[in-house]
Short mmCIF file of N, CA and C in Angstrom, two decimals:
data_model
loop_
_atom_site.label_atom_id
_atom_site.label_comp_id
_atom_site.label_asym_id
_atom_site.label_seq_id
_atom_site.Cartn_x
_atom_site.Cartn_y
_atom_site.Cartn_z
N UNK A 27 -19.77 -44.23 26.60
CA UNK A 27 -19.17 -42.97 26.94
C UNK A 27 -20.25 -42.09 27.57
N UNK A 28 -19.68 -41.27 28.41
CA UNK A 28 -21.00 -40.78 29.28
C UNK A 28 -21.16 -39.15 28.63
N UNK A 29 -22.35 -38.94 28.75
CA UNK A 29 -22.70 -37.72 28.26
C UNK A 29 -22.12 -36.19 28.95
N UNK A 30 -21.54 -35.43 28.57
CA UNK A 30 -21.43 -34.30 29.27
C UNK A 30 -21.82 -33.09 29.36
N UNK A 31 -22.36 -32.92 30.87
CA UNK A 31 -23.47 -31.85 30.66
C UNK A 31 -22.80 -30.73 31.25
N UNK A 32 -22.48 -29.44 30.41
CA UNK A 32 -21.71 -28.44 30.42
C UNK A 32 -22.54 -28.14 31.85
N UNK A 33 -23.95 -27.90 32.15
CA UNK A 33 -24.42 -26.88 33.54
C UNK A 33 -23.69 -28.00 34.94
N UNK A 34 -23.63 -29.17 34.75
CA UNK A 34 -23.22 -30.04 36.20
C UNK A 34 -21.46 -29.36 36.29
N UNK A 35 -21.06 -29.49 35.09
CA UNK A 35 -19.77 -28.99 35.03
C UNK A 35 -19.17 -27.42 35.60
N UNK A 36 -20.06 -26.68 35.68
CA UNK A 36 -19.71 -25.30 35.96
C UNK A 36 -20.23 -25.31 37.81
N UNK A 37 -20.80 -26.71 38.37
CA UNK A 37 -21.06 -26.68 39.62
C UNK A 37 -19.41 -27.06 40.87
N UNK A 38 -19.32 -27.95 39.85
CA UNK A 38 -18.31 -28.66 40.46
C UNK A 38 -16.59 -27.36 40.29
N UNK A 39 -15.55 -27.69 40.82
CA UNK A 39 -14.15 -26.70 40.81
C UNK A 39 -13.49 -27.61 39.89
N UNK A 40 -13.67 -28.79 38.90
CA UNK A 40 -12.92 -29.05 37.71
C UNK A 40 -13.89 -28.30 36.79
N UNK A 41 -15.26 -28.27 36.81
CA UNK A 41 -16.09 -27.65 36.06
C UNK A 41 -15.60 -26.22 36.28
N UNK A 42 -15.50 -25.54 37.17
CA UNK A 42 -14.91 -23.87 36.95
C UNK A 42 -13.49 -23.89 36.40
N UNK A 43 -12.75 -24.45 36.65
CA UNK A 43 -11.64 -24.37 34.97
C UNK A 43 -11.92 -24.45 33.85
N UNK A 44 -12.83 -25.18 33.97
CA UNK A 44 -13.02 -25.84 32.02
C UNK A 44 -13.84 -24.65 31.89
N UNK A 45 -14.89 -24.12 32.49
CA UNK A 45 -15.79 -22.97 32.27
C UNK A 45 -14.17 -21.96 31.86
N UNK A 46 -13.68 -21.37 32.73
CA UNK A 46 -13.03 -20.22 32.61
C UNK A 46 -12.00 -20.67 31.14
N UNK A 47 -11.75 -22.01 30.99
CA UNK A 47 -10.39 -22.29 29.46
C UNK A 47 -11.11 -21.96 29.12
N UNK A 48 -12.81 -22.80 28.60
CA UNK A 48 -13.38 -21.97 27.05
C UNK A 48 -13.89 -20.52 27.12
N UNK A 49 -13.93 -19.98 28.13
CA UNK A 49 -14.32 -18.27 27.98
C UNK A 49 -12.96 -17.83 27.63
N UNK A 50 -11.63 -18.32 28.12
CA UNK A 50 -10.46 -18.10 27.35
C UNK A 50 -9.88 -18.32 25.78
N UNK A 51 -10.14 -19.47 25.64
CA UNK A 51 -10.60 -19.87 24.50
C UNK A 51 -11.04 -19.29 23.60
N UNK A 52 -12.84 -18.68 23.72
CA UNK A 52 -13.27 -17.67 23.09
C UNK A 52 -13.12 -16.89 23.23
N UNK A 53 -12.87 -16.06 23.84
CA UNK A 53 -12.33 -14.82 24.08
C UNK A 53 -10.48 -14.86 22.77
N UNK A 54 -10.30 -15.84 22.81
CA UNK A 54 -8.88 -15.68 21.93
C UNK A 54 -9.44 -15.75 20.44
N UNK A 55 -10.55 -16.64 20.27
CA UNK A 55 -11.19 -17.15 18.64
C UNK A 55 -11.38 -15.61 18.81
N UNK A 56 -12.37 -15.38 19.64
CA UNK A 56 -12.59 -13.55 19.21
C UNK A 56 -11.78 -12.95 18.66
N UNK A 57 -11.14 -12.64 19.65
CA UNK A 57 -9.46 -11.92 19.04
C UNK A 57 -9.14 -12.24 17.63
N UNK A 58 -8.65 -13.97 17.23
CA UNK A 58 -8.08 -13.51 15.88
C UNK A 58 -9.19 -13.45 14.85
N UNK A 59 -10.53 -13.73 15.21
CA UNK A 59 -11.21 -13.07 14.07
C UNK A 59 -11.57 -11.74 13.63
N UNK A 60 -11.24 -10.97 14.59
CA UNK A 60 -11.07 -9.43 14.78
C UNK A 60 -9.78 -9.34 14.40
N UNK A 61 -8.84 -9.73 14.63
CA UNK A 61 -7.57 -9.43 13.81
C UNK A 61 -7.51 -9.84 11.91
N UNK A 62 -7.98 -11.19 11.87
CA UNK A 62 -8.12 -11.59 10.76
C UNK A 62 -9.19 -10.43 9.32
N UNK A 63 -10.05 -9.80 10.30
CA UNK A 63 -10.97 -8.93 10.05
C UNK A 63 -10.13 -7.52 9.78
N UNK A 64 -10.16 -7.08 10.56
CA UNK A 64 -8.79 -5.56 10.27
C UNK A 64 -8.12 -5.82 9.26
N UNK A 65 -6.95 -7.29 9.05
CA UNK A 65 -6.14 -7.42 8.12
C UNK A 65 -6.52 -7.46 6.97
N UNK A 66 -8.01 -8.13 6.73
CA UNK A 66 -8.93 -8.48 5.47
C UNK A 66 -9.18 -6.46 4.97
N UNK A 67 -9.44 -6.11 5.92
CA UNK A 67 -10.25 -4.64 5.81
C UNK A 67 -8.84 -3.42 5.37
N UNK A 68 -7.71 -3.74 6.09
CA UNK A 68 -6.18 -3.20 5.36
C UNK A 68 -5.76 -3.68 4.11
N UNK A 69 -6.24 -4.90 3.68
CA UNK A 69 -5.87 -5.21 2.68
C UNK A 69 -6.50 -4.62 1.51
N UNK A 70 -7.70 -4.54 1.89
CA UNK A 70 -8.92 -4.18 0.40
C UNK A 70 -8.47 -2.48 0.73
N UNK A 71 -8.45 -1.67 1.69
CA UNK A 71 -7.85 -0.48 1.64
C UNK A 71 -6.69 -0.43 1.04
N UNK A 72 -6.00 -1.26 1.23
CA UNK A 72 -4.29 -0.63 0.06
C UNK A 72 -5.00 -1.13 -1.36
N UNK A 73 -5.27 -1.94 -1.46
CA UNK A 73 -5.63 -2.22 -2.96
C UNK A 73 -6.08 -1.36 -3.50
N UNK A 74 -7.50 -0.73 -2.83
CA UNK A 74 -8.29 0.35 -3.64
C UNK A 74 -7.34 1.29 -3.71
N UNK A 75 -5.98 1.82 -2.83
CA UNK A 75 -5.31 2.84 -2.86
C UNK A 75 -4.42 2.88 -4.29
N UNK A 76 -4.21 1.30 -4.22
CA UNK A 76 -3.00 1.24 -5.32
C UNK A 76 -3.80 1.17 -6.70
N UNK A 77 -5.07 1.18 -6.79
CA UNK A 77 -5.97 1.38 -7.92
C UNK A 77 -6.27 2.84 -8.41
N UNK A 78 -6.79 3.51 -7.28
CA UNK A 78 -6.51 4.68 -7.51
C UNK A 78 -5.01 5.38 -7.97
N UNK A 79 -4.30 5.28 -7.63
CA UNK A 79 -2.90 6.19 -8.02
C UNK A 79 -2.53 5.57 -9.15
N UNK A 80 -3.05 4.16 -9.71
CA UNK A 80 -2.80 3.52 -10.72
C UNK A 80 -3.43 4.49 -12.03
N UNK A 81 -4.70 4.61 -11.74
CA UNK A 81 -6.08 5.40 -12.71
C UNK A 81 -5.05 6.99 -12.52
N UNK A 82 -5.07 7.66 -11.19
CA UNK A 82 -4.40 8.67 -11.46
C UNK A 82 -3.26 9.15 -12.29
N UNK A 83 -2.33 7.99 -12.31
CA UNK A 83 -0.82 7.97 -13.08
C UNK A 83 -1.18 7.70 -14.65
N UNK A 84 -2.75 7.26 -14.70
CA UNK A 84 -3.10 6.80 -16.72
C UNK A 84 -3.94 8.42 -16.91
N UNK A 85 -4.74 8.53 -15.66
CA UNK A 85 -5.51 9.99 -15.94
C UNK A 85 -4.01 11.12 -16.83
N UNK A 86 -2.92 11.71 -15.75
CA UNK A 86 -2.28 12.38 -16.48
C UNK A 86 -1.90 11.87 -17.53
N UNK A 87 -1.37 10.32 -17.36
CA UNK A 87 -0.57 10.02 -18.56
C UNK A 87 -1.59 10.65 -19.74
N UNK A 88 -2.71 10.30 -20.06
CA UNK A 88 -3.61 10.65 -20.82
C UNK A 88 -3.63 12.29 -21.34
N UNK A 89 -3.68 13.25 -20.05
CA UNK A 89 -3.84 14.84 -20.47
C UNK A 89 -2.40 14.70 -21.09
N UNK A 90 -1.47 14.58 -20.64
CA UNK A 90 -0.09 14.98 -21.07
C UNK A 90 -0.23 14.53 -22.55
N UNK A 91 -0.67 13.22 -22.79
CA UNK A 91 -0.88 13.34 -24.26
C UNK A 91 -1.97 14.01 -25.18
N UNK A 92 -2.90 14.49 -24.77
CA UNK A 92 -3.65 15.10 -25.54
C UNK A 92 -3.09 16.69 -25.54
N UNK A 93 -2.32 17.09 -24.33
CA UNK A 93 -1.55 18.67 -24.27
C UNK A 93 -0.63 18.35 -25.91
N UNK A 94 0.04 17.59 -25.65
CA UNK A 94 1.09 17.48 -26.68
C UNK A 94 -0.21 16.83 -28.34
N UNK A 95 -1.18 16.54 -28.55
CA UNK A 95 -1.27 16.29 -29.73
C UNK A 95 -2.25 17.73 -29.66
N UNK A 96 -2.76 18.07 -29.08
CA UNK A 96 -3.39 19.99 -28.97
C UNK A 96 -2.16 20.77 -29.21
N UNK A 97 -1.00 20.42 -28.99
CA UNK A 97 0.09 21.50 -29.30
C UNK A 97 0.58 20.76 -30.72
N UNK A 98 1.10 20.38 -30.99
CA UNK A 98 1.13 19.67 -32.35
C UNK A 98 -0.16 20.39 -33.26
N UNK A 99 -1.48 19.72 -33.26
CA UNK A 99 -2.37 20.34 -33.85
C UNK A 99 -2.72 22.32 -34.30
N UNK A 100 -2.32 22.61 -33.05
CA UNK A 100 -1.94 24.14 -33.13
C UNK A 100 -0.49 24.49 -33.81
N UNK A 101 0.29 23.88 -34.40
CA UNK A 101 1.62 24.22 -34.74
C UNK A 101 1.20 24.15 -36.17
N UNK A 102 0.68 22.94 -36.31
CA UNK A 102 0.17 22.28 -37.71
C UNK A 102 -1.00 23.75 -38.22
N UNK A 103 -1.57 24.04 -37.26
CA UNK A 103 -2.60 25.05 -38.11
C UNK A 103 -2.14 26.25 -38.74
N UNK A 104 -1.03 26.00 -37.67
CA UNK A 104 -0.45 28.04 -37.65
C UNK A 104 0.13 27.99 -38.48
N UNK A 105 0.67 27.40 -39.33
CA UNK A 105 1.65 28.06 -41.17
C UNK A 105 0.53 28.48 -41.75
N UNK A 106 -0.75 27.23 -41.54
CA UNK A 106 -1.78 27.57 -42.65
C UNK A 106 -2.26 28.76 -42.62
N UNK A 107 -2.37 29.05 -41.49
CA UNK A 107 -3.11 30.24 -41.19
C UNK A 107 -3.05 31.58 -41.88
N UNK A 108 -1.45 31.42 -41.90
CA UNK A 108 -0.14 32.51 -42.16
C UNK A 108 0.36 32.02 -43.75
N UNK A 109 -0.68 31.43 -44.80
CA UNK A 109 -0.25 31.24 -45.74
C UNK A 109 -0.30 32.00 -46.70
N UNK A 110 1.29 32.41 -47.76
CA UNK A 110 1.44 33.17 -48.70
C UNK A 110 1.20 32.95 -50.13
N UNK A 111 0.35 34.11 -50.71
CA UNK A 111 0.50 33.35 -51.63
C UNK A 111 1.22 34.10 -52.51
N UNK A 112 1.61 35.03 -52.56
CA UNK A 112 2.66 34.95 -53.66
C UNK A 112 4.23 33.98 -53.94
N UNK A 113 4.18 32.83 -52.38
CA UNK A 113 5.01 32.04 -52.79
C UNK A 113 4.75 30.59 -53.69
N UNK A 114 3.06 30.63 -54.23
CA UNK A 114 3.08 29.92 -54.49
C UNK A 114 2.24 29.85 -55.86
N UNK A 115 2.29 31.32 -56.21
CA UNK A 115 1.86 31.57 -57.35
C UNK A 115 2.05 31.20 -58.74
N UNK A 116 3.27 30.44 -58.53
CA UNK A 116 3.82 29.55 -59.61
C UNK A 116 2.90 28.60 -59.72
N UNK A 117 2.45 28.04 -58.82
CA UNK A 117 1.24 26.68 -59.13
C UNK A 117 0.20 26.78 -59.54
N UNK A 118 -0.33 28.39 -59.87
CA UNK A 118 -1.52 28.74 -60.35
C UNK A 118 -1.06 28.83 -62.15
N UNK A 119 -1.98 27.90 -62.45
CA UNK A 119 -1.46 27.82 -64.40
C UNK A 119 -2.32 29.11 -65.23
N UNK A 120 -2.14 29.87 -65.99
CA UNK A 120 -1.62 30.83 -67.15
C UNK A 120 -3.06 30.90 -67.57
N UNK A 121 -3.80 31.94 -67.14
CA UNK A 121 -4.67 32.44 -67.59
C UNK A 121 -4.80 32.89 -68.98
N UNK A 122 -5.68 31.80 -70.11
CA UNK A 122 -5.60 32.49 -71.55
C UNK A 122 -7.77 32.55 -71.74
N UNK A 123 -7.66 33.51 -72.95
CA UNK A 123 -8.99 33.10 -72.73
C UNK A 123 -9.65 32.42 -73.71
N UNK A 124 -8.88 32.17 -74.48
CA UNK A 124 -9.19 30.82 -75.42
C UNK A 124 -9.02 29.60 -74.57
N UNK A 125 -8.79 29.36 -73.69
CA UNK A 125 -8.69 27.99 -72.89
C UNK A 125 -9.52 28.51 -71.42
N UNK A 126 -10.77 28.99 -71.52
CA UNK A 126 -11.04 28.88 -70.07
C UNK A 126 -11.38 27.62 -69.66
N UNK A 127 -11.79 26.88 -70.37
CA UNK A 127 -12.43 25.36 -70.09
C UNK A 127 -10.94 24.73 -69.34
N UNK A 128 -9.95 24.80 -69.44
CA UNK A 128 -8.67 24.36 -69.11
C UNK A 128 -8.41 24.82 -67.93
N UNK A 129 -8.48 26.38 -68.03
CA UNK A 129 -7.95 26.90 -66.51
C UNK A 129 -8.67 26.34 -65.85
N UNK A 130 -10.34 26.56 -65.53
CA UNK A 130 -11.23 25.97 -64.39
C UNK A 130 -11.22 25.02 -64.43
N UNK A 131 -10.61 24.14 -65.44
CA UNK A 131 -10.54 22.43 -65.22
C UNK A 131 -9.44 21.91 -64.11
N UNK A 132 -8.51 22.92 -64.19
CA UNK A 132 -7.27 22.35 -63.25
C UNK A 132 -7.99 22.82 -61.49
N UNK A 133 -8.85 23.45 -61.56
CA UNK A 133 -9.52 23.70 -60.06
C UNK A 133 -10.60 22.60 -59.28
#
C-alpha cells in the first residue's frame, strides 16, 4: 500500500478537495465540540440553579420553623411571667411553729 503524503496531495486538484473536505471536516468536529461544550456548561448552570433554590426552599423552610418554635416559646413564657399567686395558695402547706422542720421540708 503506498504511503500518503498529505503536502503532494494539496499540489495536485484531487489533492485540493480532500484539502478543502478535511478543513470541512474540522471545521464541523469544531463546531460540535463547541456545542457539546455550551451544553456541558448549561447543564452544570441549571444544576447549580436547581441547588440553590433547593438550599433556599430548606433555608426558609428552616426560619419558618424556628419563627414558630420562638413563638411557641414566648407563649409558653408569658403565663409564667403573669403568675398568680393567690391562685395557688392552696399548695402552700400550714404554717405551725411547732413543725418548722416540716414546713421547710416540703420546700
Amino acid at each position: 500500500m503506498p504511503h500518503f503524503d498529505l503536502l503532494s496531495a494539496q499540489s495536485s486538484p484531487t489533492g485540493s478537495r480532500l484539502d478543502a473536505r478535511i478543513k470541512v471536516r474540522m471545521a464541523h468536529l469544531q463546531w460540535e465540540k463547541e456545542e457539546r461544550d455550551k451544553e456541558f456548561q448549561l447543564r452544570r448552570e441549571l444544576e447549580i440553579r436547581k441547588l440553590e433554590a433547593v438550599t433556599a426552599v430548606r433555608m426558609r423552610q428552616l426560619e419558618l420553623q424556628a419563627a414558630v418554635v420562638g413563638d411557641s416559646a414566648v407563649t409558653q413564657s408569658g403565663p409564667a411571667a403573669s403568675f398568680d399567686v393567690s391562685r395557688h395558695i392552696s399548695l402552700v402547706p400550714v404554717f405551725r411553729e411547732s413543725e418548722v422542720e416540716t414546713y421547710f421540708g416540703a420546700f
